PDB file of C-alpha atoms in Angstrom:
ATOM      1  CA  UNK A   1     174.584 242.769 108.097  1.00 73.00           C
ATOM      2  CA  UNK A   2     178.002 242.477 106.017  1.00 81.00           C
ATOM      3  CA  UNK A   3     178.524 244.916 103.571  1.00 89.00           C
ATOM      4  CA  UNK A   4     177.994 242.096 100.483  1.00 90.00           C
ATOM      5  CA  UNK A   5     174.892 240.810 101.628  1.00 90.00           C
ATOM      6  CA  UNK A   6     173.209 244.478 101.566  1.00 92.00           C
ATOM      7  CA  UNK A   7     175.100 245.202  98.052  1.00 93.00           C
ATOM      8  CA  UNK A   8     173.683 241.308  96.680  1.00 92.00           C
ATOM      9  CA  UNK A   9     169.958 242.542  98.210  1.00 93.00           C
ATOM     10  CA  UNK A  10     169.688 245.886  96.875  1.00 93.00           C
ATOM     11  CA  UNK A  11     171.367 244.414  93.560  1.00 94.00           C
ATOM     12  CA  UNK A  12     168.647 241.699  93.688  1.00 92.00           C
ATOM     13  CA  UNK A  13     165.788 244.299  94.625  1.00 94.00           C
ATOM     14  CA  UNK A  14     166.908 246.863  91.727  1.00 94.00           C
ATOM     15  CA  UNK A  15     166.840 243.797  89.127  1.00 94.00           C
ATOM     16  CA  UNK A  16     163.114 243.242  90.373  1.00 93.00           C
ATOM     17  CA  UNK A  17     162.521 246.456  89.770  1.00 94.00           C
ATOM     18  CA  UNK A  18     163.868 246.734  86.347  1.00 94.00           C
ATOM     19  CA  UNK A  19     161.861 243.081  85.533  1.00 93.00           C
ATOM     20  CA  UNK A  20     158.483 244.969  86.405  1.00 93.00           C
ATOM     21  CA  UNK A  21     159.446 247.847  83.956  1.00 92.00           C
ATOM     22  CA  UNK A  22     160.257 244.962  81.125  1.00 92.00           C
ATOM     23  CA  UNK A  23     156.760 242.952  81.560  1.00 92.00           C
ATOM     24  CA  UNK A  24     155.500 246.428  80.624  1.00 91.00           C
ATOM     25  CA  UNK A  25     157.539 246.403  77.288  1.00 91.00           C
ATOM     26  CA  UNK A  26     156.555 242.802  76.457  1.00 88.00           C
ATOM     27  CA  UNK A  27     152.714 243.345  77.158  1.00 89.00           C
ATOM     28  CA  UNK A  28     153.063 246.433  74.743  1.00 89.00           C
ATOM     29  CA  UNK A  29     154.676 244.902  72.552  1.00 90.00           C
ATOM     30  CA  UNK A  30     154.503 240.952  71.934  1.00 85.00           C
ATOM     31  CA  UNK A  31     152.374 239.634  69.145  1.00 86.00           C
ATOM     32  CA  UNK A  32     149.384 237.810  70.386  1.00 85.00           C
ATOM     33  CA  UNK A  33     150.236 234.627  68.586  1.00 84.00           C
ATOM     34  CA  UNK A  34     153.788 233.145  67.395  1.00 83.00           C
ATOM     35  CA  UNK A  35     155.081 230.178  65.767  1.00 87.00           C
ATOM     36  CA  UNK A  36     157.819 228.120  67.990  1.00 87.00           C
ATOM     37  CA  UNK A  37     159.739 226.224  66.454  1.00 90.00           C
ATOM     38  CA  UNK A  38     161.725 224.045  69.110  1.00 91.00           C
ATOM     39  CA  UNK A  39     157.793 223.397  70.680  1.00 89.00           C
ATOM     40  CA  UNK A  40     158.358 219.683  71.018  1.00 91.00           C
ATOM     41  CA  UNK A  41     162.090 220.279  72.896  1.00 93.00           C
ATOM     42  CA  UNK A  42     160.331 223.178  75.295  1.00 92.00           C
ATOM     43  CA  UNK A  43     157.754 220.577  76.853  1.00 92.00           C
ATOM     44  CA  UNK A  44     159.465 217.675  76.972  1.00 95.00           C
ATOM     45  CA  UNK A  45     162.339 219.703  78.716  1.00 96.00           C
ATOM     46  CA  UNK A  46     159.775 221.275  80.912  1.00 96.00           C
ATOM     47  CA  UNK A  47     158.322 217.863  81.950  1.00 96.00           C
ATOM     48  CA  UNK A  48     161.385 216.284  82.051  1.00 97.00           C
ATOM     49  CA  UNK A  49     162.714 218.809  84.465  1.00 97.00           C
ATOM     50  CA  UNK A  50     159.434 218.055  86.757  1.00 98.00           C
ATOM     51  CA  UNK A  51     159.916 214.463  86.842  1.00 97.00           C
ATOM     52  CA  UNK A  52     163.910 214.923  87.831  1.00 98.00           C
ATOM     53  CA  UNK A  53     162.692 217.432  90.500  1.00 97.00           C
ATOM     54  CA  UNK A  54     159.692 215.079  91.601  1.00 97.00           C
ATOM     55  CA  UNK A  55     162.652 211.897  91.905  1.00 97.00           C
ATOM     56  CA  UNK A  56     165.123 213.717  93.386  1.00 97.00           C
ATOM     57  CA  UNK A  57     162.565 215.061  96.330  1.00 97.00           C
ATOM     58  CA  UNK A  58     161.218 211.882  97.018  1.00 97.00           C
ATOM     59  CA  UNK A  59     164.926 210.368  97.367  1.00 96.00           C
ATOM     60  CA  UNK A  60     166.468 213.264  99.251  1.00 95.00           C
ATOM     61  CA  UNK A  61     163.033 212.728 101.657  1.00 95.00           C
ATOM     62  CA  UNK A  62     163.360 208.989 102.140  1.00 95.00           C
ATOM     63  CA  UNK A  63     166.845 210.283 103.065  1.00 94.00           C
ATOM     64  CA  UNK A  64     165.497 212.831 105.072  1.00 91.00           C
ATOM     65  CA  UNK A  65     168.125 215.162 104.009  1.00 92.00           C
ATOM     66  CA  UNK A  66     167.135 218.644 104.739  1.00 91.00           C
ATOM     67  CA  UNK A  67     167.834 219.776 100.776  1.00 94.00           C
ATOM     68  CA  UNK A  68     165.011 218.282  99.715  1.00 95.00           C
ATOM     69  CA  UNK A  69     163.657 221.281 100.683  1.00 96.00           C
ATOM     70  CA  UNK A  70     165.343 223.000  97.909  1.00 97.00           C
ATOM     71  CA  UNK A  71     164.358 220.531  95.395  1.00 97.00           C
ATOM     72  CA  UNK A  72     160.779 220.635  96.188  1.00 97.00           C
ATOM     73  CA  UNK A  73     160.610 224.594  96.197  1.00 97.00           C
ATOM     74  CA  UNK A  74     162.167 224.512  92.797  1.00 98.00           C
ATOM     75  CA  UNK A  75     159.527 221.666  91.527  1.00 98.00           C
ATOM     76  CA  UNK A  76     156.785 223.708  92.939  1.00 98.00           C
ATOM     77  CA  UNK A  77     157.908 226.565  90.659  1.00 98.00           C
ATOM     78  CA  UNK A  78     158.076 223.862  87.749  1.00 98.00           C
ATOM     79  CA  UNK A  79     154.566 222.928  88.061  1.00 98.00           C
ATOM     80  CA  UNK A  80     153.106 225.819  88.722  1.00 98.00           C
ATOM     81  CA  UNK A  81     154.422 227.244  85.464  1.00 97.00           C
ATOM     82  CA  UNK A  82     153.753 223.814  83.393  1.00 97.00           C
ATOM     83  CA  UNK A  83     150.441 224.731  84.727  1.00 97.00           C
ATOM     84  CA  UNK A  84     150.104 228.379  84.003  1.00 97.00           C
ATOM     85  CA  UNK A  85     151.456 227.836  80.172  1.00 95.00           C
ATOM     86  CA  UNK A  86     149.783 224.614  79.569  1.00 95.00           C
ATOM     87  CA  UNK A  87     146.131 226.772  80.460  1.00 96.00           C
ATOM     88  CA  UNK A  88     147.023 229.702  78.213  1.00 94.00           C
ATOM     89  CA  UNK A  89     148.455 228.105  74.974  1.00 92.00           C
ATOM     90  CA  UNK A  90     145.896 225.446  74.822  1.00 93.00           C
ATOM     91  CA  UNK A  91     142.866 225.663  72.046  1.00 92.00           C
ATOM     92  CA  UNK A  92     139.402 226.587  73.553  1.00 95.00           C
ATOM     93  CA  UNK A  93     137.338 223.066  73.957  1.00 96.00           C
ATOM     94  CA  UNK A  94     138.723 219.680  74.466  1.00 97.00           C
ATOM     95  CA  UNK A  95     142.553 220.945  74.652  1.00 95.00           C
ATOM     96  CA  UNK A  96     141.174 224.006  77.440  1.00 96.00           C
ATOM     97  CA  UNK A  97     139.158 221.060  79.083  1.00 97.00           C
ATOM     98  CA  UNK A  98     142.127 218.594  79.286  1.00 96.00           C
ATOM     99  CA  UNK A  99     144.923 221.576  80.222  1.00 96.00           C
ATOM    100  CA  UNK A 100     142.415 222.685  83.261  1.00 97.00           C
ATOM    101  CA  UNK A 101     142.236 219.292  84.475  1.00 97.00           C
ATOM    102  CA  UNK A 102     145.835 218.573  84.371  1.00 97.00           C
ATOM    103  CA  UNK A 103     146.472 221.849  86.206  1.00 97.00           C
ATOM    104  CA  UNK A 104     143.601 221.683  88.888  1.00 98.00           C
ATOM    105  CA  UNK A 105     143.681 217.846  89.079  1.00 97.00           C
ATOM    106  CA  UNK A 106     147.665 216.977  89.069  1.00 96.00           C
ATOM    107  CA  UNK A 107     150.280 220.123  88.326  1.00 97.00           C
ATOM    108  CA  UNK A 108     148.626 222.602  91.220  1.00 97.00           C
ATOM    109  CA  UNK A 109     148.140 219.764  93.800  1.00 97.00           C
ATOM    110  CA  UNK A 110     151.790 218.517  93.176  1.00 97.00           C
ATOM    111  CA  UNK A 111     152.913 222.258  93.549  1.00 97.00           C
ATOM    112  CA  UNK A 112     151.261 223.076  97.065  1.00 97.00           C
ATOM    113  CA  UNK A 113     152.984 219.509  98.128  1.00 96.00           C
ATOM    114  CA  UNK A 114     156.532 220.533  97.025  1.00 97.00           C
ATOM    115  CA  UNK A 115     155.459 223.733  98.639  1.00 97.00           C
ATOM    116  CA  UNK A 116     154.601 222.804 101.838  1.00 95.00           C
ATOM    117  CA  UNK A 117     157.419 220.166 101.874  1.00 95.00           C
ATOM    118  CA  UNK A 118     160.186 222.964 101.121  1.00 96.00           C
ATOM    119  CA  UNK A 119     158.433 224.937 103.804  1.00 94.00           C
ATOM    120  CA  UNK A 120     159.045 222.223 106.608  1.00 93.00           C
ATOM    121  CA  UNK A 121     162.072 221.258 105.719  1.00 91.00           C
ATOM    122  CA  UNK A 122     162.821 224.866 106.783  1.00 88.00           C
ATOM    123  CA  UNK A 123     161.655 224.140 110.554  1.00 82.00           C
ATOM    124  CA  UNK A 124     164.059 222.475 113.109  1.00 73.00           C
ATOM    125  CA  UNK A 125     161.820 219.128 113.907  1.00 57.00           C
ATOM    126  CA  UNK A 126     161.401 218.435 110.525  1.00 45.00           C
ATOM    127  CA  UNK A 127     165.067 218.035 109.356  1.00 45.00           C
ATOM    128  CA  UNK A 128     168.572 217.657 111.101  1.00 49.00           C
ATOM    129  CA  UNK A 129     169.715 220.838 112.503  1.00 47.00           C
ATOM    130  CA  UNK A 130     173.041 222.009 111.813  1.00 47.00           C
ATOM    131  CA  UNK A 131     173.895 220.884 115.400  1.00 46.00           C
ATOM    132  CA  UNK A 132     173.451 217.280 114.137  1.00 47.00           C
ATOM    133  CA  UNK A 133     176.008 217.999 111.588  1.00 48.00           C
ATOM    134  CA  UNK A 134     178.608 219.757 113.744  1.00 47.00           C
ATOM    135  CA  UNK A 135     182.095 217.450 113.068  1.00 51.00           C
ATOM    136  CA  UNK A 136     185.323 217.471 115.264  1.00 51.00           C
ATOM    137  CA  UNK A 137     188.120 219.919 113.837  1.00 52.00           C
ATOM    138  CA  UNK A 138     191.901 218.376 114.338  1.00 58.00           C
ATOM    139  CA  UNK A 139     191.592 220.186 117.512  1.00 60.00           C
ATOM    140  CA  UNK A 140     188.709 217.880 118.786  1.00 58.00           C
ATOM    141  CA  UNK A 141     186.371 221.610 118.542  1.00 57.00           C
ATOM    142  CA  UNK A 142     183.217 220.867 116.949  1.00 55.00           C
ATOM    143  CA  UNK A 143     182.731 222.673 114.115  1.00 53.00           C
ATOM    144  CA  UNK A 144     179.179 224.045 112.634  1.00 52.00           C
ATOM    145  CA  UNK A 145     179.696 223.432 109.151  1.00 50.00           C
ATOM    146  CA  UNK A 146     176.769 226.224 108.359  1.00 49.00           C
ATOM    147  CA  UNK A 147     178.756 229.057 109.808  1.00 51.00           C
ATOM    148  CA  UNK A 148     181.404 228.909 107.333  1.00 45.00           C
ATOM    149  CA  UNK A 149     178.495 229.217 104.624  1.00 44.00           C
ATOM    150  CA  UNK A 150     177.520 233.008 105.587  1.00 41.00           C
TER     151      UNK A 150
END
């Protein structure tokens, strides 16, 4: 394994790490309630950002480009946390009711659908291979355009 890679993991690992030791600080220390003021902006932008990611994975898809894969991972994560705030800022009764549904009945589902999606796109007969992408150099060599990525 190169040298960069194992610095960029352990670098990755160690910020991890350090994240775990902050959720301690905030669940010591943030007030139970607090007044937003941008609240509006942050779910509009939220859902906005799930319907770009929902388009974009359905084109890429039809296209049957392999980076949908990416797309739908990163809509999963979308959803899943639409899902997760939308549950715990909502008012007990008909708010709680209509945030559960949402989440059990639309946000989840979508999520384990970009999920599995993102997961095949990771398997060979599911997308085009990097051999299927391999181009002619000046030379007439095919060249893997994925090796030059590592």
């Amino acid at each position: 394994m190169p040298s960069f890679t194992r610095r960029l993991g352990s670098a990755l690992v160690c910020c991890g790490v350090a994240l775990v030791l902050w959720l301690v600080v905030l669940a010591t220390s943030l007030p139970a309630a607090a007044r937003v003021s941008h609240w509006p902006a942050l779910w509009v932008g939220l859902d906005a950002l799930e319907a770009l990611g929902l388009a974009a994975t359905g084109v890429l898809l039809l296209r049957r480009d392999p980076r949908r894969g990416l797309t739908a991972a990163a809509t999963a994560a979308l959803l899943v946390v639409d899902a997760w705030f939308d549950v715990l800022t909502s008012l007990p009764g008909i708010e709680l009711a209509t945030a559960l549904t949402m989440a059990l009945g639309v946000e989840l589902p979508l999520a384990t659908l970009c999920v599995v999606l993102a997961v095949r796109a990771l398997q060979p007969h599911h997308c085009r291979c990097a051999g299927d992408l391999r181009r002619p150099d000046q030379r007439g060599v095919h060249v893997d355009p994925w090796r030059s990525v590592q």
